[in-house]
Short mmCIF file of C-alpha atoms and ligand atoms in Angstrom, two decimals:
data_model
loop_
_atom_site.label_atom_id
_atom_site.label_comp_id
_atom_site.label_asym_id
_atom_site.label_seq_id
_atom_site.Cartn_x
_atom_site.Cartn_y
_atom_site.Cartn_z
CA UNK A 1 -15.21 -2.01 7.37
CA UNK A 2 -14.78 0.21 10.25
CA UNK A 3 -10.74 -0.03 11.61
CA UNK A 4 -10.20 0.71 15.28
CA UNK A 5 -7.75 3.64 14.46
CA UNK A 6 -6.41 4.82 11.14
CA UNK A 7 -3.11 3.72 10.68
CA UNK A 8 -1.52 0.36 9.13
CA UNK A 9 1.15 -0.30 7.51
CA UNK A 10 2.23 -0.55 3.31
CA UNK A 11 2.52 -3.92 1.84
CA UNK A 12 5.98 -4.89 1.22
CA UNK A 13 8.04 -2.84 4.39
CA UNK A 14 6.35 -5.10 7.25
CA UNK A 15 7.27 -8.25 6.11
CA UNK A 16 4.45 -10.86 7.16
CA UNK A 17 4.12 -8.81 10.16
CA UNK A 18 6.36 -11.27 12.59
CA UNK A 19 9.27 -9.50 11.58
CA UNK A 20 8.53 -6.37 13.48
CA UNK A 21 6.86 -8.50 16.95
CA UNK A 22 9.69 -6.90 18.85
CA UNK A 23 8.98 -3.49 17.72
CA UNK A 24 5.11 -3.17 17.49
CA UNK A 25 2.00 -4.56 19.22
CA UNK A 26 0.27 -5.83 15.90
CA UNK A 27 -2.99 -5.04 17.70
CA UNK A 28 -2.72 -1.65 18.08
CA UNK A 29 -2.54 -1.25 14.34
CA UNK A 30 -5.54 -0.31 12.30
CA UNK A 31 -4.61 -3.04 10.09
CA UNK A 32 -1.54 -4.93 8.89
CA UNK A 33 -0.80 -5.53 5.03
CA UNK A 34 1.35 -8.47 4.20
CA UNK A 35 3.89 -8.54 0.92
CA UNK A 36 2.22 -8.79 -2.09
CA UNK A 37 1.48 -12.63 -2.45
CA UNK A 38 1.34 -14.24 -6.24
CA UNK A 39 -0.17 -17.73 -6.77
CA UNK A 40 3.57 -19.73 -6.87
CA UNK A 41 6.35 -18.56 -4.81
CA UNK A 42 8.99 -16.10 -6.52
CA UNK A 43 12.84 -15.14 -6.06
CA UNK A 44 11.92 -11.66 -6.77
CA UNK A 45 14.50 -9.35 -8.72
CA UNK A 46 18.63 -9.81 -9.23
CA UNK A 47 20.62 -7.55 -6.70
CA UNK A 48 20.91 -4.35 -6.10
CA UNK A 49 17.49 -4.74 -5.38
CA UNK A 50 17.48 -1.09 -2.88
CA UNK A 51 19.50 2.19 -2.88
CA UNK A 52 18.97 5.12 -0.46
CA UNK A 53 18.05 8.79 -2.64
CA UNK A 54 18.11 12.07 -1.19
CA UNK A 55 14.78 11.80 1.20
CA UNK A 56 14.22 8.29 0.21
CA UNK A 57 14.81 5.13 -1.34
CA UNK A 58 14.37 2.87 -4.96
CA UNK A 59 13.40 -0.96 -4.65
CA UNK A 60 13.28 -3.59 -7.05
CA UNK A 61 12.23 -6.50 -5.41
CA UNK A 62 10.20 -7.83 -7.87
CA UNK A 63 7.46 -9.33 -5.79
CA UNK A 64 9.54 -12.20 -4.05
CA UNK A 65 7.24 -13.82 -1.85
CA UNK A 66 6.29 -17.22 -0.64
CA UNK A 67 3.48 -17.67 -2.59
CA UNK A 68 -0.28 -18.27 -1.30
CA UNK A 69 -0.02 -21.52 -0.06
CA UNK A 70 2.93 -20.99 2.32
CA UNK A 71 1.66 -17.56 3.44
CA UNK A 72 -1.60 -19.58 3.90
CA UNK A 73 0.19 -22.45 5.96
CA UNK A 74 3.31 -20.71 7.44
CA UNK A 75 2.16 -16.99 8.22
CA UNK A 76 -1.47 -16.71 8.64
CA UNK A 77 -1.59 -18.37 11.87
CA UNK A 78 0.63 -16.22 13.34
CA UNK A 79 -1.16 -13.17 12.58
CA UNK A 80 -4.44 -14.25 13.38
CA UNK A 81 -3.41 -14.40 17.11
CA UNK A 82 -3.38 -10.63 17.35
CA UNK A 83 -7.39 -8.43 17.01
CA UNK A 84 -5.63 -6.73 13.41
CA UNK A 85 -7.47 -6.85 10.34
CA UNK A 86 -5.43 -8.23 7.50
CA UNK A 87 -4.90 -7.09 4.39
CA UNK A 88 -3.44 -9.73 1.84
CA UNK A 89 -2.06 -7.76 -1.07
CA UNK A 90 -2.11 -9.40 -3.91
CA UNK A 91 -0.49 -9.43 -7.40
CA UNK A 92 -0.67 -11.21 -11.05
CA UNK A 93 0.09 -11.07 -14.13
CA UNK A 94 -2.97 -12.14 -16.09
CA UNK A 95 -6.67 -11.85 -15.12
CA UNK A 96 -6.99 -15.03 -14.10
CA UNK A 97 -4.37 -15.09 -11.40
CA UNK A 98 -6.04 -11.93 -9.40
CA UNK A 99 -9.30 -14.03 -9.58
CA UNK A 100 -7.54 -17.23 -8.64
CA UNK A 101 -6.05 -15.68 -6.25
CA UNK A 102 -8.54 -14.02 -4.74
CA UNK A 103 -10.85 -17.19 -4.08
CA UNK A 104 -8.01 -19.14 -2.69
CA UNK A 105 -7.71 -15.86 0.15
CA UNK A 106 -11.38 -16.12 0.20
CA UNK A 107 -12.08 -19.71 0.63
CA UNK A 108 -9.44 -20.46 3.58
CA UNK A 109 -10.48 -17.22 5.60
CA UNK A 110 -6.63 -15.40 4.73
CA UNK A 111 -7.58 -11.83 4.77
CA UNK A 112 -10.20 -9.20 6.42
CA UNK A 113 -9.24 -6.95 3.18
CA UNK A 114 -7.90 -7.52 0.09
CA UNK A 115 -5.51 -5.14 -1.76
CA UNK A 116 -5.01 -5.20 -5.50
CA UNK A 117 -1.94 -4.25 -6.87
CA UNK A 118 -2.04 -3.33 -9.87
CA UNK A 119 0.56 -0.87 -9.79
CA UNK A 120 4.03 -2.52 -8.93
CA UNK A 121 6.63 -0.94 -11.53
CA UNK A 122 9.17 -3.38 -10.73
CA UNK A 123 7.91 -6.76 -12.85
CA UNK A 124 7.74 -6.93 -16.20
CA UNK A 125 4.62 -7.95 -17.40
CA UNK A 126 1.25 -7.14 -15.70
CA UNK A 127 1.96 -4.79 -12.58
CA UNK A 128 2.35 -1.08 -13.20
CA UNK A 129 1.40 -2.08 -17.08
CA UNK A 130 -2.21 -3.36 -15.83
CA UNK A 131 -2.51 0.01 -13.19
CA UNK A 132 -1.96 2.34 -15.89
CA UNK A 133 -4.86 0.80 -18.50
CA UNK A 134 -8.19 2.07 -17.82
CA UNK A 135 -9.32 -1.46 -19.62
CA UNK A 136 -7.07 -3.28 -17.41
CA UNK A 137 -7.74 -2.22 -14.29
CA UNK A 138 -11.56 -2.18 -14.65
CA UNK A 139 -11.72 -5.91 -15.73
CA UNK A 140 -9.45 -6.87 -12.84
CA UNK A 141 -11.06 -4.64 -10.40
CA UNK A 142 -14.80 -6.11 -11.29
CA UNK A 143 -12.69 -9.68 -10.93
CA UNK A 144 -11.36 -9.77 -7.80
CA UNK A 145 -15.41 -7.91 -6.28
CA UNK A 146 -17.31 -10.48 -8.03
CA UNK A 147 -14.75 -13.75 -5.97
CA UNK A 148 -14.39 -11.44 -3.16
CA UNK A 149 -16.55 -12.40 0.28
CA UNK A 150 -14.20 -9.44 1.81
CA UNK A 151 -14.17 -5.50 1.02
CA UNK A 152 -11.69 -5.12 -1.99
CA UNK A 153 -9.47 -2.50 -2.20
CA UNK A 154 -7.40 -1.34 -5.24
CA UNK A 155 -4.11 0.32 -4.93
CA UNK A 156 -3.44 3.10 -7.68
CA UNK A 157 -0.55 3.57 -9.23
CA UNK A 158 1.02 7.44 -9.34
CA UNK A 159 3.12 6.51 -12.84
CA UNK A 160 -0.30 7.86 -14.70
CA UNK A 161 -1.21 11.19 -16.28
CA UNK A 162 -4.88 11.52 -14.57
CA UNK A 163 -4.70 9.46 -11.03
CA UNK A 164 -8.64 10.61 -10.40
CA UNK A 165 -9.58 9.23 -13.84
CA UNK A 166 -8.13 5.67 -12.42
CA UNK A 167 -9.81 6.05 -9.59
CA UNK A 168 -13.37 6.55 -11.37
CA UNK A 169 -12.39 3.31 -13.06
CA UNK A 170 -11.73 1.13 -10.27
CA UNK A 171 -15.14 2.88 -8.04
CA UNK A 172 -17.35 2.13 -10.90
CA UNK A 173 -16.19 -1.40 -11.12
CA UNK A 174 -16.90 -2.01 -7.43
CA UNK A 175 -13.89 -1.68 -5.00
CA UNK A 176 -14.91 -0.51 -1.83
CA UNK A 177 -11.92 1.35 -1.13
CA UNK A 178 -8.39 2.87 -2.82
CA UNK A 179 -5.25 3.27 -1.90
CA UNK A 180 -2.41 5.48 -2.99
CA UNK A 181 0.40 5.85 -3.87
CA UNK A 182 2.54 2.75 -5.01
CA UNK A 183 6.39 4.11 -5.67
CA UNK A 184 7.12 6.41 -8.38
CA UNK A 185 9.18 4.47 -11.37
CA UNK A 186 13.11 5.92 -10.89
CA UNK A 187 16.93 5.31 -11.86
CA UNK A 188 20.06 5.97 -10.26
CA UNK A 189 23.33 5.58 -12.50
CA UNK A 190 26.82 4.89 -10.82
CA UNK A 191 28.63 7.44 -13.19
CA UNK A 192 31.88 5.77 -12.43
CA UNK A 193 30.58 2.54 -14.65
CA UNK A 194 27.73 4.39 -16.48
CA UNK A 195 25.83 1.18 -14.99
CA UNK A 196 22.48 1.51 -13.43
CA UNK A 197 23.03 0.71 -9.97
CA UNK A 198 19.80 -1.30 -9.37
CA UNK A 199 20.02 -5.23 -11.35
CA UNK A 200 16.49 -4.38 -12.64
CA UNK A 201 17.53 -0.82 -14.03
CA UNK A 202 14.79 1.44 -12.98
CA UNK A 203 13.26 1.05 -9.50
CA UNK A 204 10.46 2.34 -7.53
CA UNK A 205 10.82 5.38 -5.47
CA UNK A 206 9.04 6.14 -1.90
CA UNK A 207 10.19 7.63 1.63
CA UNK A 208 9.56 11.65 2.26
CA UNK A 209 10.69 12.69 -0.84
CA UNK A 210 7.60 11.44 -2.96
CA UNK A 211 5.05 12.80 -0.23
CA UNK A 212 3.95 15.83 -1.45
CA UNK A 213 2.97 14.54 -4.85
CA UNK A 214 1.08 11.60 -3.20
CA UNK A 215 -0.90 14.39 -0.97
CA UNK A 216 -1.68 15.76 -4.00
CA UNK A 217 -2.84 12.95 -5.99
CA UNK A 218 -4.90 11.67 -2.34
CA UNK A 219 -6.71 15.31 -2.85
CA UNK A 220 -7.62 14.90 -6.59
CA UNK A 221 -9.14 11.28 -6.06
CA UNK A 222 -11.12 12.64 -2.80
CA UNK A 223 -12.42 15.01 -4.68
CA UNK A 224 -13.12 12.68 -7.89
CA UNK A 225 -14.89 9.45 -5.82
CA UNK A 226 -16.66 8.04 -2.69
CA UNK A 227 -14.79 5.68 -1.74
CA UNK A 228 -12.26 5.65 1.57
CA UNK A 229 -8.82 6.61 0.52
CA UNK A 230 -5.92 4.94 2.27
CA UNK A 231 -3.20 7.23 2.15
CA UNK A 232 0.53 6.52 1.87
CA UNK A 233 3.76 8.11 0.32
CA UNK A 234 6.61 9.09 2.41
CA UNK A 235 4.82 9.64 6.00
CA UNK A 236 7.64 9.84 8.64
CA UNK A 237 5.54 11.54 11.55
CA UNK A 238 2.20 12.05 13.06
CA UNK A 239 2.34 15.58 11.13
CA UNK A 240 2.80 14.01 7.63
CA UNK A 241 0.22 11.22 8.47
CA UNK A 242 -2.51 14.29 9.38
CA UNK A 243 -1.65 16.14 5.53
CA UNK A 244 -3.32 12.94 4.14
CA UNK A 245 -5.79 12.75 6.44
CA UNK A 246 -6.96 16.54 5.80
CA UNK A 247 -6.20 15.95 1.93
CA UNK A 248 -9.01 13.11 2.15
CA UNK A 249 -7.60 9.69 3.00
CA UNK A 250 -9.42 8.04 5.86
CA UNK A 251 -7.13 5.66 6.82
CA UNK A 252 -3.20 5.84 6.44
CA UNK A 253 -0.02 3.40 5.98
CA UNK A 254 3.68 3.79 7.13
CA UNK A 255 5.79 2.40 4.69
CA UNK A 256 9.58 3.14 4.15
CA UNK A 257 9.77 4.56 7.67
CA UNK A 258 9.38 0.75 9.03
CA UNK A 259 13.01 0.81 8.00
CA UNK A 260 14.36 3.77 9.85
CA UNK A 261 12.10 3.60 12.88
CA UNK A 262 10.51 0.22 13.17
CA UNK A 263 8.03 1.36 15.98
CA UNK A 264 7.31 4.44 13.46
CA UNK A 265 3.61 3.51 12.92
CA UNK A 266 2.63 3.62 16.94
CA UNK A 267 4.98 6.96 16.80
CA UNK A 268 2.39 8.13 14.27
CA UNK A 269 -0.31 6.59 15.89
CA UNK A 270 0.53 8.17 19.35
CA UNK A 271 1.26 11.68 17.87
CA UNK A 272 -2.26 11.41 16.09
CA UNK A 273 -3.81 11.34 19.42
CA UNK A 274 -1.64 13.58 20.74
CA UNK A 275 -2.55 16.39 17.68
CA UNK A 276 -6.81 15.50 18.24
CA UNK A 277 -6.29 16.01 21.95
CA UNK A 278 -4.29 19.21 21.43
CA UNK A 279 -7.57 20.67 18.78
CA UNK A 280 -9.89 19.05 21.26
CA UNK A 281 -11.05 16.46 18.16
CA UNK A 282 -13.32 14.00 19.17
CA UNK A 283 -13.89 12.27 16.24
CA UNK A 284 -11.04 11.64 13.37
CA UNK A 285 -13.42 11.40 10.82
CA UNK A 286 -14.10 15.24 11.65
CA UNK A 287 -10.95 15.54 9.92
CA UNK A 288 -11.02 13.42 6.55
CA UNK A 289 -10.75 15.91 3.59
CA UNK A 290 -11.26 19.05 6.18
CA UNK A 291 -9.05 21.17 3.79
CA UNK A 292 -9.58 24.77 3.82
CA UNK A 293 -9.12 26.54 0.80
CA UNK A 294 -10.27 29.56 -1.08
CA UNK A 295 -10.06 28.02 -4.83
CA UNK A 296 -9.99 24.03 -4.17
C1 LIG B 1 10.87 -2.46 -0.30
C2 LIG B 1 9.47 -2.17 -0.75
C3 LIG B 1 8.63 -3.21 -1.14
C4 LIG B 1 7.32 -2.96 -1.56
N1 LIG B 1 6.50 -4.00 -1.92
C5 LIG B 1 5.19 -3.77 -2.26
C6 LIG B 1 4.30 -4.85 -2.55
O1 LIG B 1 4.66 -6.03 -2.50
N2 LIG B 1 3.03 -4.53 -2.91
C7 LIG B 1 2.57 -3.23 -2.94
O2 LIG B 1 1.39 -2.99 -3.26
N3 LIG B 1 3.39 -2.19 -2.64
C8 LIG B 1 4.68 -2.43 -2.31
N4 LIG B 1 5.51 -1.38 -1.97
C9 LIG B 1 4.98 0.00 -2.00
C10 LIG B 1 4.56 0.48 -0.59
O3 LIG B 1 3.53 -0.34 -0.07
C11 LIG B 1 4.10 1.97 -0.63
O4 LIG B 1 2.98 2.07 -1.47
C12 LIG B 1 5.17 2.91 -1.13
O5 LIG B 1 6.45 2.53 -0.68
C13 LIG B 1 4.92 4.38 -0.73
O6 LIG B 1 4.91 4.54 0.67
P1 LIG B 1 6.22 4.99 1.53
O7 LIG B 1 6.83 6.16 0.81
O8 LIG B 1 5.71 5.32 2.89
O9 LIG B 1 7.13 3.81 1.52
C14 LIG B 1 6.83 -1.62 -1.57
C15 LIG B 1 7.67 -0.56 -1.15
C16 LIG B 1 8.97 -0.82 -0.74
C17 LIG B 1 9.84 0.33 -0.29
#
């Protein structure tokens, strides 16, 4: 699928995309990802469910969402009034709920994409568990392609020794696309009550302070598949956005920034252009995985 620019926005800091209509013109995004859906509605986690870090932030929502049916019902139509691909994310703990899932989407027309995470660290069965088994993630990689009418993407998780090695996986099994990173499993304590201060215990960190670890890991899968890379991890500015795009993602995704700047992805967006214009780049895709280096 070709997207009319290269940046969207990371499944769980855009809401269903309404939240943000004051802020940003939904169809001047490359694409919009929703919060990861499941097949029933959930709560999600037991506050604390967020704490700010130095340079960025740990969440444990645990995957509350409305479920398919409502998202189906309640928030489709309103994105489908803006030109924006969608991206339904989606999440399960079993097989069988990534393939049911992924025909429902299918069936009533609810994404343009779908994303499969397999790489949330914040439930505690299936999630990061499923992203970090090779076995795992091929069966529910070749899953979701085989119900999919719509170009599947996987998203990676970064809690893994070899992040290329996952990505080999998940190209072999047919996704058309990866993206990376998904937050990087964290604690923080409150020493006065020796208590974790999230209600889940550990958390998942993102914001600038993961960044240059996801640049790297978006450098080792360019270099390890074919597919298009969507690039995330702590991207604040236009500059941050272009590392990943040199490192080898094609496409890009503002994620905890949505909660400092909510207009952050046109900021990116607009500086983008700004930076081609500047180098007198025609063509983006001139860019993708341009690194220069004398021992890459
Ligand atoms: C509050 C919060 C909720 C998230 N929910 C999801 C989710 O439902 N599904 C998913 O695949 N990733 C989820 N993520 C991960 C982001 O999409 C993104 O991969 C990660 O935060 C790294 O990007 P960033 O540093 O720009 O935020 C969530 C992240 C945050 C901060």
């Amino acid at each position: 699928m070709r997207l009319k620019n290269p940046v969207t926005v990371a499944s769980g800091t855009f809401g269903y995309g309404r939240e943000f209509e004051s802020f940003v013109d939904l169809s001047r995004l490359g694409a919009v990802a929703v919060k990861g859906l499941t097949l029933e509605p959930r709560a999600g986690n037991r506050p604390p469910r967020v704490v700010e870090t130095p340079a960025g932030m740990l969440n444990a929502i645990g995957l509350e969402n409305v479920g398919v049916e409502r998202y189906l019902s309640e928030k489709l139509p309103y994105l489908r009034q803006f030109d924006v691909p969608i991206i339904a994310n989606i999440s399960g703990f079993s097989i069988e709920e990534y393939t049911a899932l992924t025909e429902r989407l299918c069936e009533a027309h609810g994404a343009d994409l779908i994303e499969v995470n397999v790489s949330c660290p914040n439930v505690r069965h299936g999630g990061m568990a499923f992203g970090s088994d090779p076995k795992m993630l091929e069966q529910i990689t070749r899953a979701a392609v085989e119900r999919s009418t719509v170009p599947v993407i996987v998203k990676l998780s970064p809690n893994v020794t070899d992040i290329a090695a996952m990505a080999r996986v998940v190209e072999q099994a047919g996704a058309a696309a990866v993206s990376l990173v998904n937050t990087f499993l964290a604690m923080v304590v409150d020493v006065e009550t020796r208590r974790p201060v999230l209600g889940n215990v550990t958390g998942g960190l993102s914001g600038p302070a993961i960044r240059p670890i996801a640049v790297r890991m978006v450098r080792e899968v360019f270099k390890a598949v074919s597919v298009s890379i969507i690039g995330m991890g702590g991207i604040m500015t236009a500059r941050d956005a272009l590392e990943f795009i040199i490192a080898g993602a094609s496409a890009i995704a503002i994620g905890t920034a949505n909660f400092v700047n909510p207009s952050a992805a046109l900021d990116v967006l607009g500086g983008m252009e700004e930076y081609c214009r500047r180098q007198g780049i025609q063509d983006l895709r001139r860019l993708i995985g341009s690194l220069v280096t004398d021992n890459d």
